[in-house]
Short mmCIF file of C-alpha atoms in Angstrom, two decimals:
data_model
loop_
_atom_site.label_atom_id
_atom_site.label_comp_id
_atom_site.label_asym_id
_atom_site.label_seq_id
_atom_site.Cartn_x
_atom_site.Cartn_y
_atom_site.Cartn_z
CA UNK S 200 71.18 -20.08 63.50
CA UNK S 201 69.22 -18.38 61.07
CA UNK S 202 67.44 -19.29 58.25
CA UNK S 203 68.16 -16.45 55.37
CA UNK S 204 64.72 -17.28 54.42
CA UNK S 205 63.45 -16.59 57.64
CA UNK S 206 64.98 -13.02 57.98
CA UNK S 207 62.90 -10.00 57.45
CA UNK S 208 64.27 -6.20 57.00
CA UNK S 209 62.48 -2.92 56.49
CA UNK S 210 64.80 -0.77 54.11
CA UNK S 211 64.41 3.07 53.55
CA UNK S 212 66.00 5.32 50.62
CA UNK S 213 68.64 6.53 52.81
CA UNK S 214 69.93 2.58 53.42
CA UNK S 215 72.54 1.45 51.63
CA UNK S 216 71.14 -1.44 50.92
CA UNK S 217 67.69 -0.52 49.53
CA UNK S 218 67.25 -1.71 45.96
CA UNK S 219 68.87 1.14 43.70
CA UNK S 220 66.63 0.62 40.97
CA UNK S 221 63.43 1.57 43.16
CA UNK S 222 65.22 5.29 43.28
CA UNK S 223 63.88 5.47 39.63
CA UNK S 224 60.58 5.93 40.73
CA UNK S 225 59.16 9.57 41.42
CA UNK S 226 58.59 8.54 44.66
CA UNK S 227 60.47 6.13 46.08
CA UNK S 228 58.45 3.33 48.89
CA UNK S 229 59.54 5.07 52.32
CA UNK S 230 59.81 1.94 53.42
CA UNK S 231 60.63 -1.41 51.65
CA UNK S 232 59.47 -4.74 53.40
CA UNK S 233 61.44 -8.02 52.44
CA UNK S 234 61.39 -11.76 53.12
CA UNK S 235 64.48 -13.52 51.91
CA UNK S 236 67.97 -12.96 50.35
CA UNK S 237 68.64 -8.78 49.71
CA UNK S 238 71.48 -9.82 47.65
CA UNK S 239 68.70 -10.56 44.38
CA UNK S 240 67.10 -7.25 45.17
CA UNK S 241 70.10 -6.08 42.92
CA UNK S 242 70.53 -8.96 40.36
CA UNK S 243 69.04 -8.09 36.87
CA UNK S 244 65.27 -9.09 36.73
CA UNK S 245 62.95 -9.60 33.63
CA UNK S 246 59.22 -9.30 35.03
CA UNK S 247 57.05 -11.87 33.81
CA UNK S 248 53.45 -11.08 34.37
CA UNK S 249 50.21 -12.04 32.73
CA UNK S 250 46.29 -13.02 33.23
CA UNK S 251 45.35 -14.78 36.02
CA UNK S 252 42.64 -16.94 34.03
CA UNK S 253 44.84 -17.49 31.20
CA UNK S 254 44.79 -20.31 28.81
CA UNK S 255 47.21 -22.75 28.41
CA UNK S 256 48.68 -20.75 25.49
CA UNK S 257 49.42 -18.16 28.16
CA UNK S 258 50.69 -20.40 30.88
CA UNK S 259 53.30 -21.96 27.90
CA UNK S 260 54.29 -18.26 27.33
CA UNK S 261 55.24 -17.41 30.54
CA UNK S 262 56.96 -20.96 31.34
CA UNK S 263 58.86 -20.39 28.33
CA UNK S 264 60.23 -16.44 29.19
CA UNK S 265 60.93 -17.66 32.86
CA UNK S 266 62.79 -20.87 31.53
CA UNK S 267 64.76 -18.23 28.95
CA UNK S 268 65.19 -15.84 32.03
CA UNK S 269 66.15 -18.36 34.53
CA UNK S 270 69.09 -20.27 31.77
CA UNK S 271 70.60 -16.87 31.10
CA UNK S 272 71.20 -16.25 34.92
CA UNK S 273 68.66 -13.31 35.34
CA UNK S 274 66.14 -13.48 38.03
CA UNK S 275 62.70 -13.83 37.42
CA UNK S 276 60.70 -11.16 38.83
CA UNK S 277 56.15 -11.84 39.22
CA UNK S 278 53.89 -10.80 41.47
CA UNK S 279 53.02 -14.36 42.48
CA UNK S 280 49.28 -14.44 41.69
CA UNK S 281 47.34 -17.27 40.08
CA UNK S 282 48.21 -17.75 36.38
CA UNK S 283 50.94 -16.50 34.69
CA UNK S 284 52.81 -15.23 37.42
CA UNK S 285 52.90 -18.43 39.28
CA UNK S 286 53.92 -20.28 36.21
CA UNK S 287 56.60 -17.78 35.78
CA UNK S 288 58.29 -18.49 38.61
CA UNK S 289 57.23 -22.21 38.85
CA UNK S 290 59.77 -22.34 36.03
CA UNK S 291 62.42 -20.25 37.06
CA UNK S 292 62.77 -22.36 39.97
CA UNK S 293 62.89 -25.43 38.45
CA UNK S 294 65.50 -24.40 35.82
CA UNK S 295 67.37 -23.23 39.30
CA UNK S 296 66.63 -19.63 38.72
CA UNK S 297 66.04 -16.76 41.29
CA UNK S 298 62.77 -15.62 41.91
CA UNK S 299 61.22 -12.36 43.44
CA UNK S 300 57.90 -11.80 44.66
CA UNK S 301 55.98 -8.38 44.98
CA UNK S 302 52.97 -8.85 46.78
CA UNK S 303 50.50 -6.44 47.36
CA UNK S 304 49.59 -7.39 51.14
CA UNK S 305 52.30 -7.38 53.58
CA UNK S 306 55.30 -9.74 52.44
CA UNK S 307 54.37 -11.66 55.66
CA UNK S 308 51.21 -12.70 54.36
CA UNK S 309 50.39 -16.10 52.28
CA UNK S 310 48.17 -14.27 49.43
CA UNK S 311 47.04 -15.83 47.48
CA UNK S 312 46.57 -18.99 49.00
CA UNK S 313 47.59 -20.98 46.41
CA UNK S 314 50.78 -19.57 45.88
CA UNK S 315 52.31 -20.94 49.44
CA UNK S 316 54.04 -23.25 48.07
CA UNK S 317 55.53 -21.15 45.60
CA UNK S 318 56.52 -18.44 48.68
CA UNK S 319 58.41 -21.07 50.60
CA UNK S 320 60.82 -22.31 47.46
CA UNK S 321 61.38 -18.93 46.57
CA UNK S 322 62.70 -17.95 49.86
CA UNK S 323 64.56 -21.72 50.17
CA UNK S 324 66.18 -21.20 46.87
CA UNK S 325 67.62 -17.73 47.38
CA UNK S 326 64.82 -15.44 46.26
CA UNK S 327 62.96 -12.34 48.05
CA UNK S 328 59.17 -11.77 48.95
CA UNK S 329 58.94 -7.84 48.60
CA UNK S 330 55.80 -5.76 49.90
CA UNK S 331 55.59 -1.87 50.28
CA UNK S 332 52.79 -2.56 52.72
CA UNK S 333 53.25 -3.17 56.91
CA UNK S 334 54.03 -6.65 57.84
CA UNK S 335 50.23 -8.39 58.58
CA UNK S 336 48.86 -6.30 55.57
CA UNK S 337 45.95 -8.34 54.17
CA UNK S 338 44.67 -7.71 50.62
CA UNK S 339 42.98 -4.88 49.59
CA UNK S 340 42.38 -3.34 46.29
CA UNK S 341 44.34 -0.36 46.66
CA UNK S 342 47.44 -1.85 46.79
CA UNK S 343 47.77 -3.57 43.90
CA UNK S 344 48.38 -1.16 41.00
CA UNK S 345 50.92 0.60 43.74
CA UNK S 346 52.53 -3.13 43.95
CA UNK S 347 52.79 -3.29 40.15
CA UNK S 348 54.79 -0.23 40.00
CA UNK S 349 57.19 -2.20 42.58
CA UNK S 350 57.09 -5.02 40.03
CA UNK S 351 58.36 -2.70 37.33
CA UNK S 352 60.56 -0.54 38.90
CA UNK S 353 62.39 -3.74 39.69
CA UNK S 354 62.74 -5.65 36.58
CA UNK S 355 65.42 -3.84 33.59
CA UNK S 356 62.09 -5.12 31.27
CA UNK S 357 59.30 -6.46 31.52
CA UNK S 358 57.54 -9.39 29.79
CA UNK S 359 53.33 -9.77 29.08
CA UNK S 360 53.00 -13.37 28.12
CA UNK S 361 49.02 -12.97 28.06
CA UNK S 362 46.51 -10.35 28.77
CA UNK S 363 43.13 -9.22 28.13
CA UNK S 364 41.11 -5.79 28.38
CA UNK S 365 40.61 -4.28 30.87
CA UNK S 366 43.54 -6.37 32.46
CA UNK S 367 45.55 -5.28 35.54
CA UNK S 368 48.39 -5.77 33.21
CA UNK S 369 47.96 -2.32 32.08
CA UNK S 370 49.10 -1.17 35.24
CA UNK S 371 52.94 -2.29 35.22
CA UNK S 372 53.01 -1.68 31.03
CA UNK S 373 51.96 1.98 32.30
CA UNK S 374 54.58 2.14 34.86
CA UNK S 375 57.18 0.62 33.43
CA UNK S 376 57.00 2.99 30.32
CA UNK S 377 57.28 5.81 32.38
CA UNK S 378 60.46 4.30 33.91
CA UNK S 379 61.86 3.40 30.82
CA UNK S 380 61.50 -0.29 30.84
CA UNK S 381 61.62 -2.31 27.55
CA UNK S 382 58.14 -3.78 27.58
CA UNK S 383 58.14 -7.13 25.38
CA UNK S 384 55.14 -8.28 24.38
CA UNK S 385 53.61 -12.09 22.55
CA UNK S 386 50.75 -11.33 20.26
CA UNK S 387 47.78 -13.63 20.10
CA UNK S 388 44.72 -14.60 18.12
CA UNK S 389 42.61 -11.64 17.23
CA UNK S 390 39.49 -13.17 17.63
CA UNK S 391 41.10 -14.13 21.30
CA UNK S 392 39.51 -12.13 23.91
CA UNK S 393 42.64 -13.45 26.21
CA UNK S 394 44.85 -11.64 23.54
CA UNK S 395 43.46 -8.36 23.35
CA UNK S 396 45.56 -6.42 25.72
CA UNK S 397 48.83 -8.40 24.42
CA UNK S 398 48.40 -7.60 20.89
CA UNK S 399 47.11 -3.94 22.22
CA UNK S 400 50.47 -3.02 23.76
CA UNK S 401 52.56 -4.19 20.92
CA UNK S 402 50.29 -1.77 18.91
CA UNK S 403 51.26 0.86 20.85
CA UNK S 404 54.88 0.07 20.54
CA UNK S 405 55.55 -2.86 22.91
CA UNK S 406 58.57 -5.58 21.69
CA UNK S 407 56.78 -8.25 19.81
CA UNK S 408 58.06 -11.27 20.67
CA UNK S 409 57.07 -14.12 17.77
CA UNK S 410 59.24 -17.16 19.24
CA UNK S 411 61.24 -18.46 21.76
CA UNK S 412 64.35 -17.04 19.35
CA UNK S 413 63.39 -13.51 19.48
CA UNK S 414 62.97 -13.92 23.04
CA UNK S 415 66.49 -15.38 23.24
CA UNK S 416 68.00 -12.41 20.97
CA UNK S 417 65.99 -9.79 23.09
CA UNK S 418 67.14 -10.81 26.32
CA UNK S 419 71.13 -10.55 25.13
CA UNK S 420 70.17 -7.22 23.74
CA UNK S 421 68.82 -6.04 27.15
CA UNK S 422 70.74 -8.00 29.57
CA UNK S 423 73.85 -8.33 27.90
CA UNK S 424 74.12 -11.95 28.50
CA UNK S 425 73.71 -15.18 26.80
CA UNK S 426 71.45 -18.15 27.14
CA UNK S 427 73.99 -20.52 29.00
CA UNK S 428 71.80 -23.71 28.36
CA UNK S 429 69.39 -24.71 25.26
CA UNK S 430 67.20 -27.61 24.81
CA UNK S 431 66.50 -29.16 21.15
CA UNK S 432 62.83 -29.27 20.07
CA UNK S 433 61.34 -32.05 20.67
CA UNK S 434 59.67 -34.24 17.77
CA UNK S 435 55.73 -34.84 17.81
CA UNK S 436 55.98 -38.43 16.17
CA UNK S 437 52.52 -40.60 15.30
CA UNK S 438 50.61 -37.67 14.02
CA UNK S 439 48.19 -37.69 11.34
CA UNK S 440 47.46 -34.89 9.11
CA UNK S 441 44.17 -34.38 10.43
CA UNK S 442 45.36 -34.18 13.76
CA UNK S 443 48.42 -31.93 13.15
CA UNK S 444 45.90 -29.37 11.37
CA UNK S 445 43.81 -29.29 14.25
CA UNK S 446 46.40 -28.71 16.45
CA UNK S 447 48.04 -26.25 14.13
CA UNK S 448 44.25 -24.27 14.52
CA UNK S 449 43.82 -24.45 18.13
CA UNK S 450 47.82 -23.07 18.83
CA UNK S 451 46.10 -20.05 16.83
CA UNK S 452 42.88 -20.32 18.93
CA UNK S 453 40.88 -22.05 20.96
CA UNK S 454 38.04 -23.60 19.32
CA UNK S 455 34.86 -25.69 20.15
CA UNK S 456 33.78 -28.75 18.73
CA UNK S 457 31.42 -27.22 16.32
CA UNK S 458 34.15 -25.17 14.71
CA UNK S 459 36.51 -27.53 14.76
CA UNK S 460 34.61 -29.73 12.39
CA UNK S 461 33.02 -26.72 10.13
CA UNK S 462 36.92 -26.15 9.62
CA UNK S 463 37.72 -29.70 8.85
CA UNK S 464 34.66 -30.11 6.58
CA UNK S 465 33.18 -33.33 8.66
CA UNK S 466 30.35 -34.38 11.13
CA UNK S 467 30.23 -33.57 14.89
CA UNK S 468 30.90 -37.34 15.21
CA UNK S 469 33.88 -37.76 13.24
CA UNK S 470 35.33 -34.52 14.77
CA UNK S 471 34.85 -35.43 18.08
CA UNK S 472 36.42 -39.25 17.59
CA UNK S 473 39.37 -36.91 16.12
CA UNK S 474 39.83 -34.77 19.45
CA UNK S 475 39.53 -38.01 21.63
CA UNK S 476 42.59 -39.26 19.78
CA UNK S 477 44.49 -35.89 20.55
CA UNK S 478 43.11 -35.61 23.82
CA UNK S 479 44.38 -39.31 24.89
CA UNK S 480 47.75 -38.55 23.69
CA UNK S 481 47.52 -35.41 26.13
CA UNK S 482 48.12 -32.96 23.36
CA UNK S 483 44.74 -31.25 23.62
CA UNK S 484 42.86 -30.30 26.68
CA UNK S 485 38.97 -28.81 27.04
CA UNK S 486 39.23 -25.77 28.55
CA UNK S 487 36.83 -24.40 31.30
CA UNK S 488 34.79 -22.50 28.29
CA UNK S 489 34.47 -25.37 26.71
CA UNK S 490 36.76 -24.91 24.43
CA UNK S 491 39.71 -27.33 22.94
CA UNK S 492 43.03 -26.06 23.59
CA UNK S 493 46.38 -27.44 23.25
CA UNK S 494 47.93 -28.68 26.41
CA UNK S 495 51.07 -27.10 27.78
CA UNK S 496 53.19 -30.19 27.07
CA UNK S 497 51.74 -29.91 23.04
CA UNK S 498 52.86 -26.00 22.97
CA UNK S 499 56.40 -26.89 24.65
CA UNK S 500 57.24 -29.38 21.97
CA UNK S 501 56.62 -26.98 18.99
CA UNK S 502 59.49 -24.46 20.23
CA UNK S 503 63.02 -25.25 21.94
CA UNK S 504 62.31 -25.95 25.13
CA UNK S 505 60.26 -29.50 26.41
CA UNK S 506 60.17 -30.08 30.27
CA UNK S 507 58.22 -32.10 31.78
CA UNK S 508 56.61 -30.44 34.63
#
């Protein structure tokens, strides 16, 4: 017998099955190739997208609209690359959520590498691996902003949990505004190069989203549907004041050591004893820059959701 995650299908706009929302598009994929369940292909879908070096402020971001996504029954919708997307749908699975994946080789192909494992529980749980490309397609530039539209047209909105300029990002805002997709959007530090294109498309009108609230209250608005499950915040006990402001700094930014202690007024020494503490604690991590940032676990526990993944 088979496997529905084993079963493949090319669709076309005269099928009855191809995904109605794709019709939005001026022109329509003349064929569709998909991996998986065609059933989600129709479910509501909030796109979660984002950089693909992103910091851990970014990675919490897009755990955190997946996990919102995923409790209020609407699939999760990423283009599976490195980052963001494969956080997203990391924890849209584990909250048992549906995931879809738009890749921009063929849907038959593992790209990229790293997010195999991620392909295989998305087809096991009920999900879809989408491509407009042949089946054996390997990666090539080309497709991708042409795969982002896919991502769009897709999803009712769509969700930037982190992005810089330039950023591919752009490509799926772009599209999705000229579907009419709600584009939501979390601002970050200005002085943030990993921010920039965030905070840029909620200056040109995207949703801002400020917490994991407005999130909540945005997704009812657009999905007509309400969070089914919610998770207290957890408490950050054994903190000292020293520590809590640094932390309360680095959620705004990543900062090195030097600027870390020129904020807190003390030696390189004493600072650095400081971050050791935070760092043991796992509440702070050094980032590949060289940079302290907090650690996905820290930025969890300061809004409603803590899972320990």
């Amino acid at each position: 017998m088979t496997k529905l995650a084993d079963t493949r299908y090319e669709l076309h706009p005269s099928d009855t099955r191809y995904p109605k929302s794709l019709l939005d598009l001026s022109q329509p994929p003349e064929t569709l190739y998909v991996r998986g369940n065609l059933d989600v292909l129709e479910d509501p879908g909030l796109a979660v997208i984002g950089s693909r070096k992103p910091t851990p402020y970014g990675i919490a971001v897009a755990e955190m609209a997946a996990t919102v996504a995923a409790q209020s029954g609407i699939t999760v919708v990423s283009g599976g690359a490195r980052g963001c997307d494969q956080a997203a749908g990391k924890a849209a699975l584990a909250e048992k959520g549906r995931h879809v994946i738009v890749l921009g080789t063929g849907a038959d192909v593992t790209y990229p590498p790293s997010s195999a494992r991620l392909i295989a529980r998305t087809l096991e749980t009920g999900g879809a691996v989408v491509s407009i490309e042949r089946w054996g397609t390997q990666p090539r530039p080309y497709a991708f902003p042409k795969r982002n539209a896919i991502i769009a047209a897709l999803a009712r909105a769509v969700f930037v949990a982190e992005a810089g300029m330039p950023s591919g990002t752009f490509s799926t805002a772009d599209a999705a505004n000229k579907l009419g997709r709600e584009i939501l959007s979390v601002p970050g530090s200005i002085l943030s190069p990993e921010s920039r294109g965030s905070n840029y498309l909620i200056s040109v009108g995207a949703t801002i989203i400020v917490d994991e609230e407005s999130l909540e209250v945005a997704v009812s608005r657009i999905f007509e549907t309400l969070r089914f499950s919610r998770i207290g915040p957890a408490e950050e006990p054994g903190m000292s004041e020293t520590e809590r402001r640094i932390l309360d700094a680095l959620v705004a930014n990543p900062m090195r050591i030097d600027e870390i202690a020129a904020m807190l007024g003390v030696d390189a020494v004493s600072c650095l004893n400081v971050l050791s503490g935070l760092q043991m604690t796992g509440r702070i991590e050094r980032i590949i820059d060289g940079r302290f940032a907090p650690t996905k676990r820290a930025l969890h526990a300061r809004g409603a959701i803590m899972h320990n993944r």
